[in-house]
Short mmCIF file of C-alpha atoms and ligand atoms in Angstrom, two decimals:
data_model
loop_
_atom_site.label_atom_id
_atom_site.label_comp_id
_atom_site.label_asym_id
_atom_site.label_seq_id
_atom_site.Cartn_x
_atom_site.Cartn_y
_atom_site.Cartn_z
CA MET J 98 11.63 -6.48 -17.72
CA ARG J 99 12.66 -3.34 -15.75
CA PHE J 100 12.40 -3.01 -12.00
CA ASP J 101 12.97 -0.06 -10.22
CA ILE J 102 12.57 -0.22 -6.61
CA LEU J 103 12.38 3.34 -4.41
CA THR J 104 13.18 2.28 -0.60
CA ILE J 105 15.45 3.62 2.56
CA LEU J 106 16.56 0.27 2.80
CA PRO J 107 18.67 -0.67 -0.35
CA ASP J 108 20.92 -3.14 1.46
CA LEU J 109 17.44 -5.34 2.37
CA LEU J 110 17.04 -6.23 -1.20
CA THR J 111 20.39 -7.08 -3.00
CA GLY J 112 20.54 -10.72 -1.19
CA PRO J 113 17.41 -11.61 -2.87
CA PHE J 114 18.14 -10.27 -6.94
CA SER J 115 21.96 -11.91 -6.70
CA ASN J 116 21.84 -15.69 -6.57
CA SER J 117 20.42 -18.54 -8.46
CA ILE J 118 17.40 -17.87 -10.74
CA MET J 119 17.17 -14.20 -10.27
CA LYS J 120 20.70 -13.39 -10.71
CA ARG J 121 20.77 -15.87 -14.37
CA ALA J 122 18.12 -13.86 -15.60
CA GLN J 123 19.95 -10.55 -14.90
CA GLU J 124 23.20 -12.07 -16.17
CA LYS J 125 21.07 -13.66 -19.82
CA GLY J 126 19.16 -9.67 -19.82
CA HIS J 127 15.74 -10.65 -19.09
CA LEU J 128 15.10 -8.71 -16.03
CA ASP J 129 16.84 -5.40 -15.11
CA ILE J 130 16.56 -4.28 -11.10
CA HIS J 131 17.49 -0.95 -10.13
CA LEU J 132 17.83 0.05 -6.72
CA HIS J 133 17.25 3.93 -5.37
CA ASN J 134 17.93 4.95 -2.36
CA ILE J 135 14.57 7.97 -1.21
CA ARG J 136 17.32 8.96 1.19
CA ASP J 137 19.84 10.37 -1.50
CA TYR J 138 16.75 12.34 -2.63
CA SER J 139 16.20 14.67 0.99
CA THR J 140 17.34 17.62 0.66
CA ASN J 141 17.68 18.50 4.17
CA LYS J 142 21.02 18.39 6.29
CA GLN J 143 20.27 15.20 7.90
CA LYS J 144 19.06 13.85 5.04
CA SER J 145 15.38 12.43 6.80
CA VAL J 146 12.85 10.58 4.97
CA ASP J 147 10.34 10.95 7.67
CA ASP J 148 8.17 13.40 9.74
CA TYR J 149 5.62 14.06 12.61
CA GLN J 150 2.09 13.28 11.31
CA TYR J 151 0.30 16.26 11.29
CA GLY J 152 -2.82 15.25 14.06
CA GLY J 153 -0.78 13.50 16.54
CA GLY J 154 -0.51 9.89 16.78
CA ALA J 155 2.09 7.70 17.54
CA GLY J 156 4.79 6.68 14.30
CA MET J 157 6.20 8.65 12.04
CA VAL J 158 5.40 9.23 8.10
CA MET J 159 7.41 8.87 5.30
CA SER J 160 7.86 12.35 3.69
CA ILE J 161 6.21 13.62 0.40
CA GLU J 162 8.99 15.62 -0.76
CA PRO J 163 12.31 13.09 -1.61
CA ILE J 164 9.62 10.46 -2.86
CA ALA J 165 8.43 12.86 -5.04
CA SER J 166 11.21 14.00 -6.15
CA LEU J 167 12.26 10.43 -7.14
CA ILE J 168 9.28 9.79 -8.71
CA GLU J 169 9.30 12.54 -11.27
CA LYS J 170 12.87 11.84 -11.80
CA LEU J 171 11.94 8.21 -13.25
CA ASN J 172 9.39 9.27 -14.99
CA ALA J 173 11.27 12.12 -17.10
CA ASP J 174 13.58 9.05 -18.07
CA ARG J 175 10.94 6.36 -19.34
CA THR J 176 7.50 5.37 -18.94
CA TYR J 177 6.53 2.99 -16.78
CA ASP J 178 3.28 0.74 -16.76
CA GLU J 179 2.53 0.45 -13.45
CA ILE J 180 4.03 2.09 -10.15
CA ILE J 181 3.77 0.04 -7.04
CA TYR J 182 3.66 0.98 -3.46
CA MET J 183 4.03 -2.41 -1.24
CA THR J 184 1.39 -2.20 1.56
CA PRO J 185 -0.97 -4.69 3.91
CA ASP J 186 -4.17 -2.36 2.83
CA GLY J 187 -3.69 -3.84 -0.95
CA GLU J 188 -5.11 -6.11 -3.24
CA LEU J 189 -3.25 -9.28 -1.56
CA LEU J 190 -0.58 -10.81 -4.61
CA GLU J 191 -2.01 -13.88 -6.13
CA GLN J 192 -0.48 -15.92 -8.93
CA GLY J 193 -3.35 -14.02 -11.78
CA LEU J 194 -2.08 -10.82 -10.89
CA CYS J 195 1.77 -12.46 -10.89
CA ASN J 196 0.80 -13.55 -14.47
CA ASP J 197 -0.36 -10.03 -15.62
CA LEU J 198 2.51 -7.89 -14.25
CA SER J 199 4.75 -10.27 -16.03
CA LEU J 200 3.41 -8.83 -19.71
CA GLN J 201 4.64 -5.57 -18.60
CA GLY J 202 8.59 -3.86 -19.65
CA ASN J 203 8.47 -1.14 -16.62
CA ILE J 204 7.84 -1.41 -13.53
CA MET J 205 8.28 0.85 -10.52
CA ILE J 206 8.26 -0.31 -6.80
CA LEU J 207 7.70 2.35 -4.05
CA CYS J 208 8.96 0.39 -0.53
CA GLY J 209 7.05 1.54 2.58
CA HIS J 210 7.97 1.93 6.24
CA TYR J 211 7.17 3.20 9.43
CA LYS J 212 3.34 4.59 9.82
CA GLY J 213 3.28 4.74 5.82
CA VAL J 214 3.96 7.54 2.98
CA ASP J 215 2.44 10.52 2.83
CA GLU J 216 -1.40 10.42 1.34
CA ARG J 217 -0.32 12.46 -1.66
CA ILE J 218 2.53 10.25 -3.32
CA ARG J 219 -0.50 7.45 -2.93
CA GLU J 220 -3.20 9.52 -4.51
CA HIS J 221 -1.06 11.22 -7.17
CA TYR J 222 1.36 8.94 -8.50
CA ILE J 223 0.48 5.13 -6.94
CA THR J 224 -0.93 3.05 -9.76
CA LYS J 225 -1.50 -0.11 -7.86
CA GLU J 226 -1.08 -1.07 -4.16
CA ILE J 227 -0.37 -4.96 -3.29
CA SER J 228 -0.16 -7.06 -0.26
CA ILE J 229 1.75 -9.80 0.09
CA GLY J 230 -0.49 -11.05 3.06
CA SER J 231 -2.67 -10.20 5.33
CA TYR J 232 0.29 -9.59 8.38
CA VAL J 233 2.63 -6.42 8.86
CA LEU J 234 6.14 -6.81 7.27
CA SER J 235 8.76 -4.28 9.19
CA GLY J 236 8.67 -2.52 5.82
CA GLY J 237 8.01 -3.13 1.81
CA GLU J 238 10.84 -4.28 0.92
CA LEU J 239 10.70 -8.22 1.95
CA GLY J 240 7.40 -7.79 -0.32
CA ALA J 241 8.75 -6.45 -2.94
CA ALA J 242 11.39 -8.91 -3.21
CA VAL J 243 8.77 -11.72 -3.26
CA LEU J 244 6.95 -9.68 -6.07
CA VAL J 245 10.12 -9.40 -7.55
CA ASP J 246 10.47 -12.72 -7.82
CA SER J 247 7.30 -14.13 -8.20
CA VAL J 248 6.43 -11.84 -11.43
CA ALA J 249 10.18 -12.09 -13.09
CA ARG J 250 9.97 -15.94 -13.38
CA LEU J 251 7.18 -15.87 -15.59
CA ILE J 252 8.86 -13.85 -18.02
CA PRO J 253 9.95 -16.20 -21.02
CA GLY J 254 13.31 -17.71 -21.40
CA VAL J 255 13.58 -16.84 -17.20
CA LEU J 256 13.25 -20.51 -16.66
CA ASN J 257 14.26 -23.65 -18.62
CA ASP J 258 12.48 -26.83 -19.17
CA GLU J 259 13.22 -27.90 -15.87
CA THR J 260 12.08 -25.33 -13.53
CA SER J 261 8.88 -24.09 -16.32
CA ALA J 262 6.61 -22.28 -14.03
CA LEU J 263 3.50 -24.11 -16.13
CA THR J 264 3.70 -26.69 -13.54
CA ASP J 265 3.85 -24.22 -10.44
CA SER J 266 1.32 -24.68 -7.55
CA PHE J 267 -1.79 -22.05 -8.77
CA GLN J 268 -1.13 -22.43 -12.29
CA ASP J 269 -4.20 -24.05 -13.35
CA GLY J 270 -5.91 -23.08 -10.34
CA LEU J 271 -4.79 -26.34 -8.50
CA LEU J 272 -2.03 -26.73 -5.70
CA SER J 273 1.15 -28.89 -6.92
CA PRO J 274 0.93 -32.51 -6.67
CA PRO J 275 3.39 -34.64 -4.19
CA VAL J 276 6.68 -35.62 -6.08
CA TYR J 277 10.18 -37.57 -5.08
CA THR J 278 13.36 -38.46 -6.24
CA ARG J 279 16.10 -41.65 -5.10
CA PRO J 280 16.46 -43.39 -3.14
CA PRO J 281 12.94 -45.01 -4.06
CA SER J 282 13.24 -46.43 -0.20
CA PHE J 283 14.22 -44.93 2.86
CA ASN J 284 13.27 -46.19 6.61
CA GLY J 285 10.62 -48.11 4.56
CA TRP J 286 9.43 -45.18 3.41
CA GLU J 287 8.21 -46.09 -0.03
CA VAL J 288 7.72 -43.91 -2.96
CA PRO J 289 4.00 -45.06 -5.03
CA GLU J 290 4.41 -47.46 -6.81
CA ILE J 291 3.04 -46.32 -10.00
CA LEU J 292 5.27 -42.86 -10.06
CA LEU J 293 8.24 -45.68 -11.17
CA SER J 294 5.94 -47.99 -13.26
CA GLY J 295 7.18 -46.24 -16.39
CA ASP J 296 3.27 -45.80 -17.42
CA PHE J 297 3.13 -41.90 -18.21
CA GLY J 298 -0.29 -42.08 -18.99
CA LYS J 299 -1.13 -43.48 -15.58
CA ILE J 300 1.57 -40.88 -13.85
CA GLU J 301 -0.36 -38.37 -15.19
CA LYS J 302 -3.59 -39.39 -14.26
CA TRP J 303 -1.86 -40.07 -10.38
CA ARG J 304 -0.51 -36.60 -10.72
CA GLU J 305 -3.98 -34.87 -11.24
CA GLU J 306 -5.82 -37.00 -8.86
CA ARG J 307 -3.23 -35.57 -6.28
CA ALA J 308 -3.47 -31.66 -7.25
CA ILE J 309 -7.25 -31.97 -6.95
CA GLU J 310 -7.15 -34.71 -3.51
CA ARG J 311 -4.64 -31.69 -2.21
CA THR J 312 -6.43 -28.56 -3.50
CA GLU J 313 -9.79 -29.82 -1.75
CA ALA J 314 -7.60 -30.19 1.58
CA ARG J 315 -6.03 -27.70 1.76
CA ARG J 316 -7.57 -24.16 -0.89
CA PRO J 317 -10.86 -25.69 -1.13
CA ASP J 318 -11.29 -21.80 -1.95
CA LEU J 319 -9.22 -22.02 -4.74
CA LEU J 320 -11.92 -24.83 -6.40
CA ASN J 321 -15.17 -22.20 -6.29
CA GLU J 322 -13.19 -19.78 -8.00
N1 ADE X 1582 4.76 -3.42 4.37
C1 ADE X 1582 4.41 -3.79 5.38
N2 ADE X 1582 3.43 -5.02 5.40
C2 ADE X 1582 3.34 -5.35 3.92
C3 ADE X 1582 2.05 -6.82 3.67
N3 ADE X 1582 2.05 -7.48 4.08
N4 ADE X 1582 2.65 -6.77 2.73
C4 ADE X 1582 3.52 -5.63 1.23
N5 ADE X 1582 4.02 -4.31 2.18
C5 ADE X 1582 4.01 -4.49 3.12
#
């Protein structure tokens, strides 16, 4: 799966993709991430990427020309399944959307800044607008990192058995049950007996009950979907 990320701050995105699972996914050829600096497509002397907003008001707006010419260039090279704009007024990113996107081949992601991008970019190029939560970030880059990570880990082969996505929270509409590792006792705090029992039928049932209990307590909205 290929991601092309359009940003004015590519350095913000190198860290999240050069460690751990995302790094291995690229090394194994499951994931191909390309960062594009929008500023490289600015044609004026100052290499500016923003301008004052028409009608007045505080805050700059990302200009249409550099973004349009970068999108046109990428569109000429290959077909994109989605051109996504990261924005706080987009569709909320949830596991179902991650699952759907993980079935795609080529995805372009535009990271916004300042007051956002010129609306004509959204009208004429963007196919999906995504928010990672009901709060405002300084830019779309951190959102793009969250999106790519949550989608890429679902690509077959990216995770091994131990890190399998099938037992993740949300994947079955429930939060995950609590987990424990050695030692069995710490400061008098005990691991639940049943997990040490070796009775896998009972352990499975216990996990399911705890998952339901935790979901009822923390995210009852998931049970009503
Ligand atoms: N850009 C700024 N805030 C954002 C958010 N909450 N989600 C996605 N992109 C954003």
